[in-house]
PDB file of C-alpha atoms and ligand atoms in Angstrom:
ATOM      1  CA  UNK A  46      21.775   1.877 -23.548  1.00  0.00           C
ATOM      2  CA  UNK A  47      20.490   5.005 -22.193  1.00  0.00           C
ATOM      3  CA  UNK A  48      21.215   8.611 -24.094  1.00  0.00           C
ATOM      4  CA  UNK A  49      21.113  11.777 -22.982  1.00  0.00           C
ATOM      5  CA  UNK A  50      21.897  13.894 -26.288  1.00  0.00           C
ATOM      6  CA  UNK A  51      18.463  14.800 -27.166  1.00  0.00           C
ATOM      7  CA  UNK A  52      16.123  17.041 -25.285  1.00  0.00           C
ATOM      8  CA  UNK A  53      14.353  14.000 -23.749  1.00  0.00           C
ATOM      9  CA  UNK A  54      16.040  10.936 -22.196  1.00  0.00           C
ATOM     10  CA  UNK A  55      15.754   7.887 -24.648  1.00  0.00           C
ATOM     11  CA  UNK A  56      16.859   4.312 -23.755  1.00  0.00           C
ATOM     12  CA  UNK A  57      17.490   1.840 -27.152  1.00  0.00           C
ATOM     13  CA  UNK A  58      17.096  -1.615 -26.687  1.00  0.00           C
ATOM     14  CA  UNK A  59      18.892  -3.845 -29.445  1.00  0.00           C
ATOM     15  CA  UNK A  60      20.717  -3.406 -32.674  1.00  0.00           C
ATOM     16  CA  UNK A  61      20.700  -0.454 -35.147  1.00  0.00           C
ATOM     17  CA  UNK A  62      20.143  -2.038 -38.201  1.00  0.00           C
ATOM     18  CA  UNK A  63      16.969  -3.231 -36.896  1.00  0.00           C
ATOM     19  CA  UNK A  64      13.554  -1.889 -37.571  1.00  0.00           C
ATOM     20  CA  UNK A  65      13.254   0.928 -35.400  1.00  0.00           C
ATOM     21  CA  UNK A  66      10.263   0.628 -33.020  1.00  0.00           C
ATOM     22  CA  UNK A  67       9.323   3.703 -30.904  1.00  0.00           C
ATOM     23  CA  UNK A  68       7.354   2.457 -27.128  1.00  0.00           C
ATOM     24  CA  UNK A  69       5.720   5.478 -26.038  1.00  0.00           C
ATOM     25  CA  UNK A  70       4.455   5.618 -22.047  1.00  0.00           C
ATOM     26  CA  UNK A  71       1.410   6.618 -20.422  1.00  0.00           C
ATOM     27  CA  UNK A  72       0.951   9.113 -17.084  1.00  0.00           C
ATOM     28  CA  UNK A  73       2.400   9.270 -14.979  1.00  0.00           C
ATOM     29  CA  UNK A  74       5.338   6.307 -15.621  1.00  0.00           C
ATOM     30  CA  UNK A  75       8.213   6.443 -17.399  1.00  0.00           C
ATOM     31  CA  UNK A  76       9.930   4.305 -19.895  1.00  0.00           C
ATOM     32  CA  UNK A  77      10.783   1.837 -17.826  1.00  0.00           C
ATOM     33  CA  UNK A  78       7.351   0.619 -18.127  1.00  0.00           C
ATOM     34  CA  UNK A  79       8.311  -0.754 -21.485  1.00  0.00           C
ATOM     35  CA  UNK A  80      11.523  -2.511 -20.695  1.00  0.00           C
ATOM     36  CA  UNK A  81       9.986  -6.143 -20.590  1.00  0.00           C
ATOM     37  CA  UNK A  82       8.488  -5.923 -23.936  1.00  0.00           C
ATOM     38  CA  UNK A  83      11.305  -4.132 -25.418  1.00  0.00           C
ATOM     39  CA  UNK A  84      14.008  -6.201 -24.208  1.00  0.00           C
ATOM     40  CA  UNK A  85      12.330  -9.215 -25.786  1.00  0.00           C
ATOM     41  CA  UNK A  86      11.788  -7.402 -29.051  1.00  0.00           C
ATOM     42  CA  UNK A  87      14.789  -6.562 -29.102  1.00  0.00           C
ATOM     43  CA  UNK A  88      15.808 -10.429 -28.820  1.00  0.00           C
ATOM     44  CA  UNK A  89      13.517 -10.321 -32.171  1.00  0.00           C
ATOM     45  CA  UNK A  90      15.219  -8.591 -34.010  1.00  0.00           C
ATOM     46  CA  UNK A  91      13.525  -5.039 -33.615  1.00  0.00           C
ATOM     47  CA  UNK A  92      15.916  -1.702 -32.697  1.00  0.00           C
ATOM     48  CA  UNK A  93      13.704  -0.236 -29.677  1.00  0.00           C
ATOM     49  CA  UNK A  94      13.805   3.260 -28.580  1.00  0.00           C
ATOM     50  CA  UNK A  95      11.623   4.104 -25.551  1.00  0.00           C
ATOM     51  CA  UNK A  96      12.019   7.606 -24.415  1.00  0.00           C
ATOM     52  CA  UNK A  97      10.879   8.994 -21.119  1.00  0.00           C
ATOM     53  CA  UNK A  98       8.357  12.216 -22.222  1.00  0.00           C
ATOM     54  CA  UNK A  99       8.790  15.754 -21.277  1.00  0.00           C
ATOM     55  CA  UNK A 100       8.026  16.057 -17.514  1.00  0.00           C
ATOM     56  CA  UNK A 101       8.735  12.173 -16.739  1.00  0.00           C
ATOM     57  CA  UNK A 102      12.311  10.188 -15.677  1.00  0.00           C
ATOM     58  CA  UNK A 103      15.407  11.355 -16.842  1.00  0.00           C
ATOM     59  CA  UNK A 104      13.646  13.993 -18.874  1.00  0.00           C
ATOM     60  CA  UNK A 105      13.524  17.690 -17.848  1.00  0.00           C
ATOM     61  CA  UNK A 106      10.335  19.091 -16.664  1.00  0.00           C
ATOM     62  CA  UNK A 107       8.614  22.068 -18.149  1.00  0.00           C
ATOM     63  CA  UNK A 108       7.573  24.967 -16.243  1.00  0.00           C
ATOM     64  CA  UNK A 109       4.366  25.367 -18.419  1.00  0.00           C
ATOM     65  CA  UNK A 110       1.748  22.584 -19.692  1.00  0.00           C
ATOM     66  CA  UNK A 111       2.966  20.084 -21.898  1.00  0.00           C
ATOM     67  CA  UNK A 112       0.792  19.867 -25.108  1.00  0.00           C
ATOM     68  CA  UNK A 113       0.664  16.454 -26.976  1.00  0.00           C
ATOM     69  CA  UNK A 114       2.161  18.264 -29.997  1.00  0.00           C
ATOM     70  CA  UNK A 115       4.860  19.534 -27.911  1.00  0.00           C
ATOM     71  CA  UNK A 116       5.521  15.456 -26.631  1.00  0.00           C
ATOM     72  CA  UNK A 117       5.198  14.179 -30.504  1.00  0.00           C
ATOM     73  CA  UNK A 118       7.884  16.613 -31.608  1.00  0.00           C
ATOM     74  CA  UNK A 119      10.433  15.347 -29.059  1.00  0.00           C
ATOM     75  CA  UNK A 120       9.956  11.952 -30.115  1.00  0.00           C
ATOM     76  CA  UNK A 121      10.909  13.488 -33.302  1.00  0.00           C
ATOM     77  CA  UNK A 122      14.114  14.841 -32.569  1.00  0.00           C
ATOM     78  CA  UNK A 123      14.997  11.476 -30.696  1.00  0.00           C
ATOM     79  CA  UNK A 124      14.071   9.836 -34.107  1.00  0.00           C
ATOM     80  CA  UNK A 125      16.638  12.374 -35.891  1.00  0.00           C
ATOM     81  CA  UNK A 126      19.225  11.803 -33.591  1.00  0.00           C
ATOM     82  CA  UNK A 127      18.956   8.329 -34.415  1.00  0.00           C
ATOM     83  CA  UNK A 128      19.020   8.910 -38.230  1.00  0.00           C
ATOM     84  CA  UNK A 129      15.415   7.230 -38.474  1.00  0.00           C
ATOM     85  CA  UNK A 130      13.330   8.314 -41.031  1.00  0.00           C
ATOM     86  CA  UNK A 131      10.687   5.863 -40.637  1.00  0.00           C
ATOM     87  CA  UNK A 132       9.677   3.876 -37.653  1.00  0.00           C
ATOM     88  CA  UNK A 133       6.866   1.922 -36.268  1.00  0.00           C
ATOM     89  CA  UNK A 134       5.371   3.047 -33.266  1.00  0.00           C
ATOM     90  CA  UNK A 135       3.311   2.028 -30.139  1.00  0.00           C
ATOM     91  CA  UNK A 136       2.101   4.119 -27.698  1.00  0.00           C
ATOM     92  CA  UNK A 137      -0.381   3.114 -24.572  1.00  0.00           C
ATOM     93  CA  UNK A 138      -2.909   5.539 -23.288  1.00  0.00           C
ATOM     94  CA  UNK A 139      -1.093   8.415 -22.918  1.00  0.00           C
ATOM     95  CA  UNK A 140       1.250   7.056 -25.564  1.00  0.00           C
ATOM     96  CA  UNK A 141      -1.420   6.843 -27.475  1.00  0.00           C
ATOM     97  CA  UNK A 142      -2.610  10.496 -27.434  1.00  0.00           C
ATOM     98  CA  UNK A 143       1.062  11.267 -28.548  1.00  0.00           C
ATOM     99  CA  UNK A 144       0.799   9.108 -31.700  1.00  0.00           C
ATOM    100  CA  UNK A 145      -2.226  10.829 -32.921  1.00  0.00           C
ATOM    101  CA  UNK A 146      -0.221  14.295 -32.557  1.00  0.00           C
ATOM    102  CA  UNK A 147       2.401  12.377 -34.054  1.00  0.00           C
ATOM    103  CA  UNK A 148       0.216  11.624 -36.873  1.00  0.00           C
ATOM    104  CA  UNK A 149      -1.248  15.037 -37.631  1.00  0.00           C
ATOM    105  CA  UNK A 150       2.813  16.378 -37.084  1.00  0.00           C
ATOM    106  CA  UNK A 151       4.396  13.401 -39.280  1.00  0.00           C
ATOM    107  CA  UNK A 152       2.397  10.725 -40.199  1.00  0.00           C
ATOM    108  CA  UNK A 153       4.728   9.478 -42.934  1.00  0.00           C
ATOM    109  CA  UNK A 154       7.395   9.105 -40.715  1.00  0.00           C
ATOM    110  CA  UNK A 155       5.290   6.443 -38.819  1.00  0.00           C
ATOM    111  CA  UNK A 156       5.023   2.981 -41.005  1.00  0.00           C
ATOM    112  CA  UNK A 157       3.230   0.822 -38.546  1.00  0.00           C
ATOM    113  CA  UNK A 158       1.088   2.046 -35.333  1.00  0.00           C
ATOM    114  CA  UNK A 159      -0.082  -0.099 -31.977  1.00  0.00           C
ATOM    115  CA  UNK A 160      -2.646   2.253 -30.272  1.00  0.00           C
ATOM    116  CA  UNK A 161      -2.699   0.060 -27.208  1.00  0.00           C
ATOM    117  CA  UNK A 162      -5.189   0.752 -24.254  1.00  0.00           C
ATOM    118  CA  UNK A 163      -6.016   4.362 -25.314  1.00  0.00           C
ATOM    119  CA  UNK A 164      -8.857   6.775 -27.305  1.00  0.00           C
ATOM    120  CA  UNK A 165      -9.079   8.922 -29.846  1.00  0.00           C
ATOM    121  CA  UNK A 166     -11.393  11.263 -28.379  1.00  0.00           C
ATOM    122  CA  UNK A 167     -10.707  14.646 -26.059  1.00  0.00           C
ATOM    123  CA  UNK A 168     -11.848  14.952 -22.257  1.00  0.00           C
ATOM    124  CA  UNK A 169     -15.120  15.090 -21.251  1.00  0.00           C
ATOM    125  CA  UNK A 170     -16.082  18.443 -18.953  1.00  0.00           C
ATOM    126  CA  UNK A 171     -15.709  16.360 -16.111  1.00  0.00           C
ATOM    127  CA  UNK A 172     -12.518  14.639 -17.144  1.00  0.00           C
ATOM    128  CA  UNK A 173     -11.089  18.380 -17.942  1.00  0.00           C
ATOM    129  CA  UNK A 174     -12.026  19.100 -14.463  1.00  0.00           C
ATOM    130  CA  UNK A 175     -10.019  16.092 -12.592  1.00  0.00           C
ATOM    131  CA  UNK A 176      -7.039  17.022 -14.876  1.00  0.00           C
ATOM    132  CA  UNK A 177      -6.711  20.220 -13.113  1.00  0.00           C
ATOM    133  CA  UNK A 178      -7.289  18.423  -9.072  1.00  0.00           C
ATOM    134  CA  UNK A 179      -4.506  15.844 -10.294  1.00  0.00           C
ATOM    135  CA  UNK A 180      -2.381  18.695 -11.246  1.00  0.00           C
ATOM    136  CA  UNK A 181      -2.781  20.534  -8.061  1.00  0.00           C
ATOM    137  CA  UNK A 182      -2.652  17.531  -6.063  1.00  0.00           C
ATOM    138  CA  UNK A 183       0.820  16.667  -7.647  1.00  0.00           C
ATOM    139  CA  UNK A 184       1.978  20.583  -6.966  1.00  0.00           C
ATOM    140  CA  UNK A 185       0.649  20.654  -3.500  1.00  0.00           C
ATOM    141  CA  UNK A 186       1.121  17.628  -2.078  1.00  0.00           C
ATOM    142  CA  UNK A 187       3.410  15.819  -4.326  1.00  0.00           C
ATOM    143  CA  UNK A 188       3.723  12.837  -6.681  1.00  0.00           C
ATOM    144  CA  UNK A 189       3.457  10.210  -3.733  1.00  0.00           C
ATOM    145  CA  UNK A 190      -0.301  11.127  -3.453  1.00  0.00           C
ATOM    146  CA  UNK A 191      -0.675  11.272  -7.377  1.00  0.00           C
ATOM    147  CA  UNK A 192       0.655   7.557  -6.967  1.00  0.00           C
ATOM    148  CA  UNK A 193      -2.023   6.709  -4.045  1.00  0.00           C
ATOM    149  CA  UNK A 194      -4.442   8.557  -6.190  1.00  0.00           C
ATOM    150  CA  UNK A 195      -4.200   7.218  -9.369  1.00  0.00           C
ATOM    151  CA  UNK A 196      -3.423   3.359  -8.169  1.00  0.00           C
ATOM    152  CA  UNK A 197      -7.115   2.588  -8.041  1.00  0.00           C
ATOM    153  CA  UNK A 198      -7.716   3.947 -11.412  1.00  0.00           C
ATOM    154  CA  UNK A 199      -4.958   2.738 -13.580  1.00  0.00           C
ATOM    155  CA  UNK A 200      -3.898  -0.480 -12.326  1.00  0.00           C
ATOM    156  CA  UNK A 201      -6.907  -3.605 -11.971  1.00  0.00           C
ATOM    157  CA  UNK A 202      -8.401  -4.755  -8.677  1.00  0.00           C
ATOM    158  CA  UNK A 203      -6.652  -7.972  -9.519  1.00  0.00           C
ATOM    159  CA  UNK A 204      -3.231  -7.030  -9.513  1.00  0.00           C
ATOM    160  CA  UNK A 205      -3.360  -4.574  -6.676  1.00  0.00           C
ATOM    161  CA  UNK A 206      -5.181  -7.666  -4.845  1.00  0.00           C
ATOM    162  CA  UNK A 207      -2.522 -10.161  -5.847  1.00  0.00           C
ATOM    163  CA  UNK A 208       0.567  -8.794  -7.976  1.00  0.00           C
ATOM    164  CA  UNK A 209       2.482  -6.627  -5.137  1.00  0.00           C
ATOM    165  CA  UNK A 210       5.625  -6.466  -7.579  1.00  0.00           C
ATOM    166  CA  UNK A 211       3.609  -4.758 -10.433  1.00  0.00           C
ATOM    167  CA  UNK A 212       2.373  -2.465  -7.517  1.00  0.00           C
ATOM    168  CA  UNK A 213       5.467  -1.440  -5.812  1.00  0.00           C
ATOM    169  CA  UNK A 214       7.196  -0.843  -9.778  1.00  0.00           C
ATOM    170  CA  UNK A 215       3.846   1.250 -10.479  1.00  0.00           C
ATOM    171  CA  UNK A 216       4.151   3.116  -7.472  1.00  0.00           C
ATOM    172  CA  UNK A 217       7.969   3.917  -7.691  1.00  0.00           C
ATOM    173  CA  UNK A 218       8.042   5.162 -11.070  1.00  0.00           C
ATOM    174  CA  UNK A 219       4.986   7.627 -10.475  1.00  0.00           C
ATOM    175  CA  UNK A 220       6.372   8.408  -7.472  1.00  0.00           C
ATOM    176  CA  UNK A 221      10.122   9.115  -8.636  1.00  0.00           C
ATOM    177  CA  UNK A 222       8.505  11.202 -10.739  1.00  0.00           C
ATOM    178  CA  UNK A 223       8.709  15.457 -10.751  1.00  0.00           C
ATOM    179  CA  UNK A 224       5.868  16.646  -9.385  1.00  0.00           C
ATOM    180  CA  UNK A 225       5.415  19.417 -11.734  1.00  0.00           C
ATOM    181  CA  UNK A 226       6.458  16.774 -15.022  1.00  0.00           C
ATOM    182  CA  UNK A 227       3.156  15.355 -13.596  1.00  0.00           C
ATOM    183  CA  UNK A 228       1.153  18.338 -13.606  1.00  0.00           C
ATOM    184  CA  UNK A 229       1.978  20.015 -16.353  1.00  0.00           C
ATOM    185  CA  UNK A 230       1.503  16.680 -18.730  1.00  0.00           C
ATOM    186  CA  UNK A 231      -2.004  15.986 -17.224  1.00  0.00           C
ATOM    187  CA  UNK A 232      -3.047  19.812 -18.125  1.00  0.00           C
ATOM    188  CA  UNK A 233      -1.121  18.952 -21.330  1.00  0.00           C
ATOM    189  CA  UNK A 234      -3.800  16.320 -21.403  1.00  0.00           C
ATOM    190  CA  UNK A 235      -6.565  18.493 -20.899  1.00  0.00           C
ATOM    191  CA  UNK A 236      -5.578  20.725 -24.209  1.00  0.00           C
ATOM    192  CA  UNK A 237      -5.569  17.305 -26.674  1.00  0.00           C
ATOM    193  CA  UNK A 238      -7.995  17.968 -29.475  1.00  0.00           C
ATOM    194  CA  UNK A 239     -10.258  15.231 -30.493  1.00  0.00           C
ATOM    195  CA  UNK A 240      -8.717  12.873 -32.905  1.00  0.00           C
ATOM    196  CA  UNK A 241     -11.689  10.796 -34.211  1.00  0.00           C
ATOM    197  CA  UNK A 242     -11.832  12.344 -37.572  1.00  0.00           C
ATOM    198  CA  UNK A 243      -7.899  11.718 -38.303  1.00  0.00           C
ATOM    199  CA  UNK A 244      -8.885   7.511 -37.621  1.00  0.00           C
ATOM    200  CA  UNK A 245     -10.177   7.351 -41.569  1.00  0.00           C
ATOM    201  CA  UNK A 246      -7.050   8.742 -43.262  1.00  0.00           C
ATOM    202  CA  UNK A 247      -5.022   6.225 -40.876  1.00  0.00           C
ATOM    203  CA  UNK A 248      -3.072   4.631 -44.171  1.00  0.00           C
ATOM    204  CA  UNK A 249      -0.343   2.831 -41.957  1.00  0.00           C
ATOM    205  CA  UNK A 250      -0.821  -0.796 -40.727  1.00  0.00           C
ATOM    206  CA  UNK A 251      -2.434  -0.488 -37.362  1.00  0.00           C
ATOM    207  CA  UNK A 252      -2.942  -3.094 -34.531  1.00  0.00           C
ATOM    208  CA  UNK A 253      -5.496  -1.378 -31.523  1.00  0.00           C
ATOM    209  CA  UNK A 254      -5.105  -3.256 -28.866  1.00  0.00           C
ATOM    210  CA  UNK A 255      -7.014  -2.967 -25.158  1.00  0.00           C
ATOM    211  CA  UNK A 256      -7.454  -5.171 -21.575  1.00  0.00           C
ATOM    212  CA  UNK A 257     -10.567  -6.495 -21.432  1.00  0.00           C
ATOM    213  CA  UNK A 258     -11.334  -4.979 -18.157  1.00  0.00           C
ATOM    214  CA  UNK A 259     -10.008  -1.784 -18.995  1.00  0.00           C
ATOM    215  CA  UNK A 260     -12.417   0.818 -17.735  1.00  0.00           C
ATOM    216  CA  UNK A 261     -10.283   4.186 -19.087  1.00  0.00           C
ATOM    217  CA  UNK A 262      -9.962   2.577 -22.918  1.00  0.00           C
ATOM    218  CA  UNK A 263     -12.696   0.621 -23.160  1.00  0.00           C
ATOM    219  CA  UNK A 264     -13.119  -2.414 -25.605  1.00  0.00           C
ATOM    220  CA  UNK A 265     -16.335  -0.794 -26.905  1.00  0.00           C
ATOM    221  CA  UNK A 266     -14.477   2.471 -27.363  1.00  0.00           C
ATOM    222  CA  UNK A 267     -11.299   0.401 -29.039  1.00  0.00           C
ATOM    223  CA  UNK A 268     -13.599  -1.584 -31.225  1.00  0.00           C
ATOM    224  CA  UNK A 269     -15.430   1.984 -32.958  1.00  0.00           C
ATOM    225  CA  UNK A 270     -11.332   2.708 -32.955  1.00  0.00           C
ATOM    226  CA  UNK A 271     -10.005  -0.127 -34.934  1.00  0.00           C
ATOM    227  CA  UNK A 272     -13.528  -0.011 -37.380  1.00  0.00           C
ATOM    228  CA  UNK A 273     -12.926   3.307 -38.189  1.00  0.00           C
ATOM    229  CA  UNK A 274      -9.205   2.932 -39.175  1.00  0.00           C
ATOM    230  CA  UNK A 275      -8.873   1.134 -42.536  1.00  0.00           C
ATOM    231  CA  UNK A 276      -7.992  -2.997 -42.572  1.00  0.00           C
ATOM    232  CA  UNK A 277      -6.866  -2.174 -39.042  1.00  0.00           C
ATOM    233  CA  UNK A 278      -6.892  -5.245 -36.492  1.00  0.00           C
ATOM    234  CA  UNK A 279      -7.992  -5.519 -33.156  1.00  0.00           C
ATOM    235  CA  UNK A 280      -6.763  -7.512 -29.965  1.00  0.00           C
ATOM    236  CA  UNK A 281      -8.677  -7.728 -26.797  1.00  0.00           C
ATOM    237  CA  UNK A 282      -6.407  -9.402 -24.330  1.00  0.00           C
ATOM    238  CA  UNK A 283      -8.749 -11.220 -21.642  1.00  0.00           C
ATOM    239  CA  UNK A 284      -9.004 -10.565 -18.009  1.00  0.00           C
ATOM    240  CA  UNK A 285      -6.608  -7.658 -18.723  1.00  0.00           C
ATOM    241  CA  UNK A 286      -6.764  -3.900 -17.215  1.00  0.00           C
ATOM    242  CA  UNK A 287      -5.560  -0.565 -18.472  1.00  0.00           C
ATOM    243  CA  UNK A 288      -1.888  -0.625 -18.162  1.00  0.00           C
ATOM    244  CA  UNK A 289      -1.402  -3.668 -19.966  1.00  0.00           C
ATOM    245  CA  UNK A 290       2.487  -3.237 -20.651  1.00  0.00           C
ATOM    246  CA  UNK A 291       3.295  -3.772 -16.907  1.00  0.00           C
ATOM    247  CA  UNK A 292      -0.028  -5.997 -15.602  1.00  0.00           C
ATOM    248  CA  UNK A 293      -0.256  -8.573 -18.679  1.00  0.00           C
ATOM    249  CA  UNK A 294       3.346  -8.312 -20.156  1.00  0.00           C
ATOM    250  CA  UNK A 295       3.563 -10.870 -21.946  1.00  0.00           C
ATOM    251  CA  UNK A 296       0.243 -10.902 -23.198  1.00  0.00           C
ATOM    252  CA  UNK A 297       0.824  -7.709 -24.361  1.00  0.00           C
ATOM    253  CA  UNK A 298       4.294  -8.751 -25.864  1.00  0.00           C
ATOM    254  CA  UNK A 299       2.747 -11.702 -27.608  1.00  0.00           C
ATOM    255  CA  UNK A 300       0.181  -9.622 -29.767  1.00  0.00           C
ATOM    256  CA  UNK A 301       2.604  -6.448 -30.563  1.00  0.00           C
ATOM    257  CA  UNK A 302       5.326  -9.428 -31.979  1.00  0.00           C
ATOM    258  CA  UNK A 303       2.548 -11.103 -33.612  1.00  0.00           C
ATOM    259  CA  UNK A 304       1.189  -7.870 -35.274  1.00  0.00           C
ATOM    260  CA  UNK A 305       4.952  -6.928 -36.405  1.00  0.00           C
ATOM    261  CA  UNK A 306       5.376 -10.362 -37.823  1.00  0.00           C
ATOM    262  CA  UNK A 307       2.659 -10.597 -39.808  1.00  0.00           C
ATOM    263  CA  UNK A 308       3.240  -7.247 -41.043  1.00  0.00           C
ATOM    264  CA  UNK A 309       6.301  -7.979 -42.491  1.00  0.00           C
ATOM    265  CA  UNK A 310       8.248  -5.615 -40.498  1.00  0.00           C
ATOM    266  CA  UNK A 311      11.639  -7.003 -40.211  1.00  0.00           C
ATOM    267  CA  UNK A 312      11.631  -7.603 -44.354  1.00  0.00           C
ATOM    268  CA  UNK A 313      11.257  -3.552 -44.811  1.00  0.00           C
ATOM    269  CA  UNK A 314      14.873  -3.200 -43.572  1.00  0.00           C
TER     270      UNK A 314
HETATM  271  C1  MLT B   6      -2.643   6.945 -19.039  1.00  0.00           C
HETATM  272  O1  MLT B   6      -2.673   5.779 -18.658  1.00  0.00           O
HETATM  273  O2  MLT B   6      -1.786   7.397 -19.807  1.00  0.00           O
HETATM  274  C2  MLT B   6      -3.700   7.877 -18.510  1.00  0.00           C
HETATM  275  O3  MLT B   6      -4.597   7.200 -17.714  1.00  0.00           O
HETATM  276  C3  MLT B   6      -4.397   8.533 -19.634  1.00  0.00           C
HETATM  277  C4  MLT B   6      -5.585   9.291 -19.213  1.00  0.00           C
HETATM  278  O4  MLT B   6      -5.750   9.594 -18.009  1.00  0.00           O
HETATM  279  O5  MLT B   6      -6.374   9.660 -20.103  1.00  0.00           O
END
């Protein structure tokens, strides 16, 4: 069902006395980069909210950069205007940086967190600096070349090789996508502070998961990740790149259900 009541566009996926479950996207998608996963979960049992951030989809764009902070606190209102207190929440990559803001914003609304294909730490100098040529490259020549740029980098030679469906749903959502939404959240990007020191007062149950192949979150990277977070587990899925919600679906699918099961999730309800 999708919802247009609160600032940001929000699709919910099941019944509402579920456990809520927040699916937050990376850049430069959408939502709809969930909807396999959250369709099935919602077969499970689970009541699945996947907005579309500031800048992306249905959302409206921002004239100015988009800080993490500034993401985290929509997701908040969506969770008001769903009268959700608590929630569990997964976010990929991007997704991810927006549950660490969410954390340092709210971290006892969030009861269980998948940080899935993403890191806690900031930009390097030379990540800072393609940040900016992504975000002129979106204003200048639109989000068409952000999509031809960024194919090579987000999605596995593998799948552009031999999965032409993922490709063609990759490139329409980036493409469909405002150009300035695009720019402003990858300078939004650019401003996120370091989050390694928040990993050891991470209290909630916590399931990091990453592609094996993944060469933006690495598995080395994911492994320091899920060490430094307390009793939290980690799930490499093999032969799998960096956007694993729309590349290895149901891989991906299989290890967020099997996290939330043996959690105990649906009992907290
Ligand atoms: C993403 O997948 O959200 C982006 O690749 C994140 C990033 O560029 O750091």
């Amino acid at each position: 069902m999708s919802h247009d009541h609160a600032i940001c566009a929000y699709t919910t996926f099941g019944a509402r006395t579920g456990y809520p479950l927040l699916l937050i996207h990376a850049f430069p998608l959408t939502g709809a980069m969930w909807f396999t996963q959250a369709q099935s979960l919602s077969l499970a049992g689970y009541f699945v909210i996947v907005p579309d951030l500031r800048g992306f989809g249905a959302s409206p764009v921002s004239p100015l950069p988009v800080t993490m902070d500034q993401m985290a606190a929509d997701i908040l209102a969506i969770a008001d205007e769903c009268h959700i207190d608590r929630f569990a929440v997964a976010g990929l990559s991007m997704g991810g940086y927006v549950v660490f803001a969410l954390l340092r914003l709210a971290h006892q609304r969030c009861s269980h967190l998948m940080l899935i294909d993403t890191r806690a730490s900031a930009d390097s100098e030379s990540g800072l600096q393609g940040r900016e040529e992504l975000a002129l490259l979106a204003i200048e020549n639109g989000s068409k070349s952000v999509a031809d740029r960024v194919t090579p980098r987000l999605l596995s030679e593998f799948t552009v090789q031999n999965n032409r469906a993922t490709v063609e749903t990759f490139y329409s959502m980036v493409a469909g996508n405002d150009p300035l939404g695009i720019a402003n959240a990858s300078r939004g990007m650019a401003l996120r502070p370091d989050s390694t020191a928040l990993l050891s007062s991470i209290a909630a149950p916590t399931l990091v998961c990453v592609g094996e192949i993944d060469t933006i979150a690495t598995v080395d990277e994911s492994r320091a990740m899920a060490n430094a977070i307390s009793g939290a587990k980690l799930t490499v899925l093999p032969n799998a790149g960096h956007l694993t919600a729309i590349e290895s679906p149901g891989e991906l699918l299989y290890a967020m259900a099997s996290f939330m099961r043996n959690t105990g999730i649906q009992r907290e309800r």
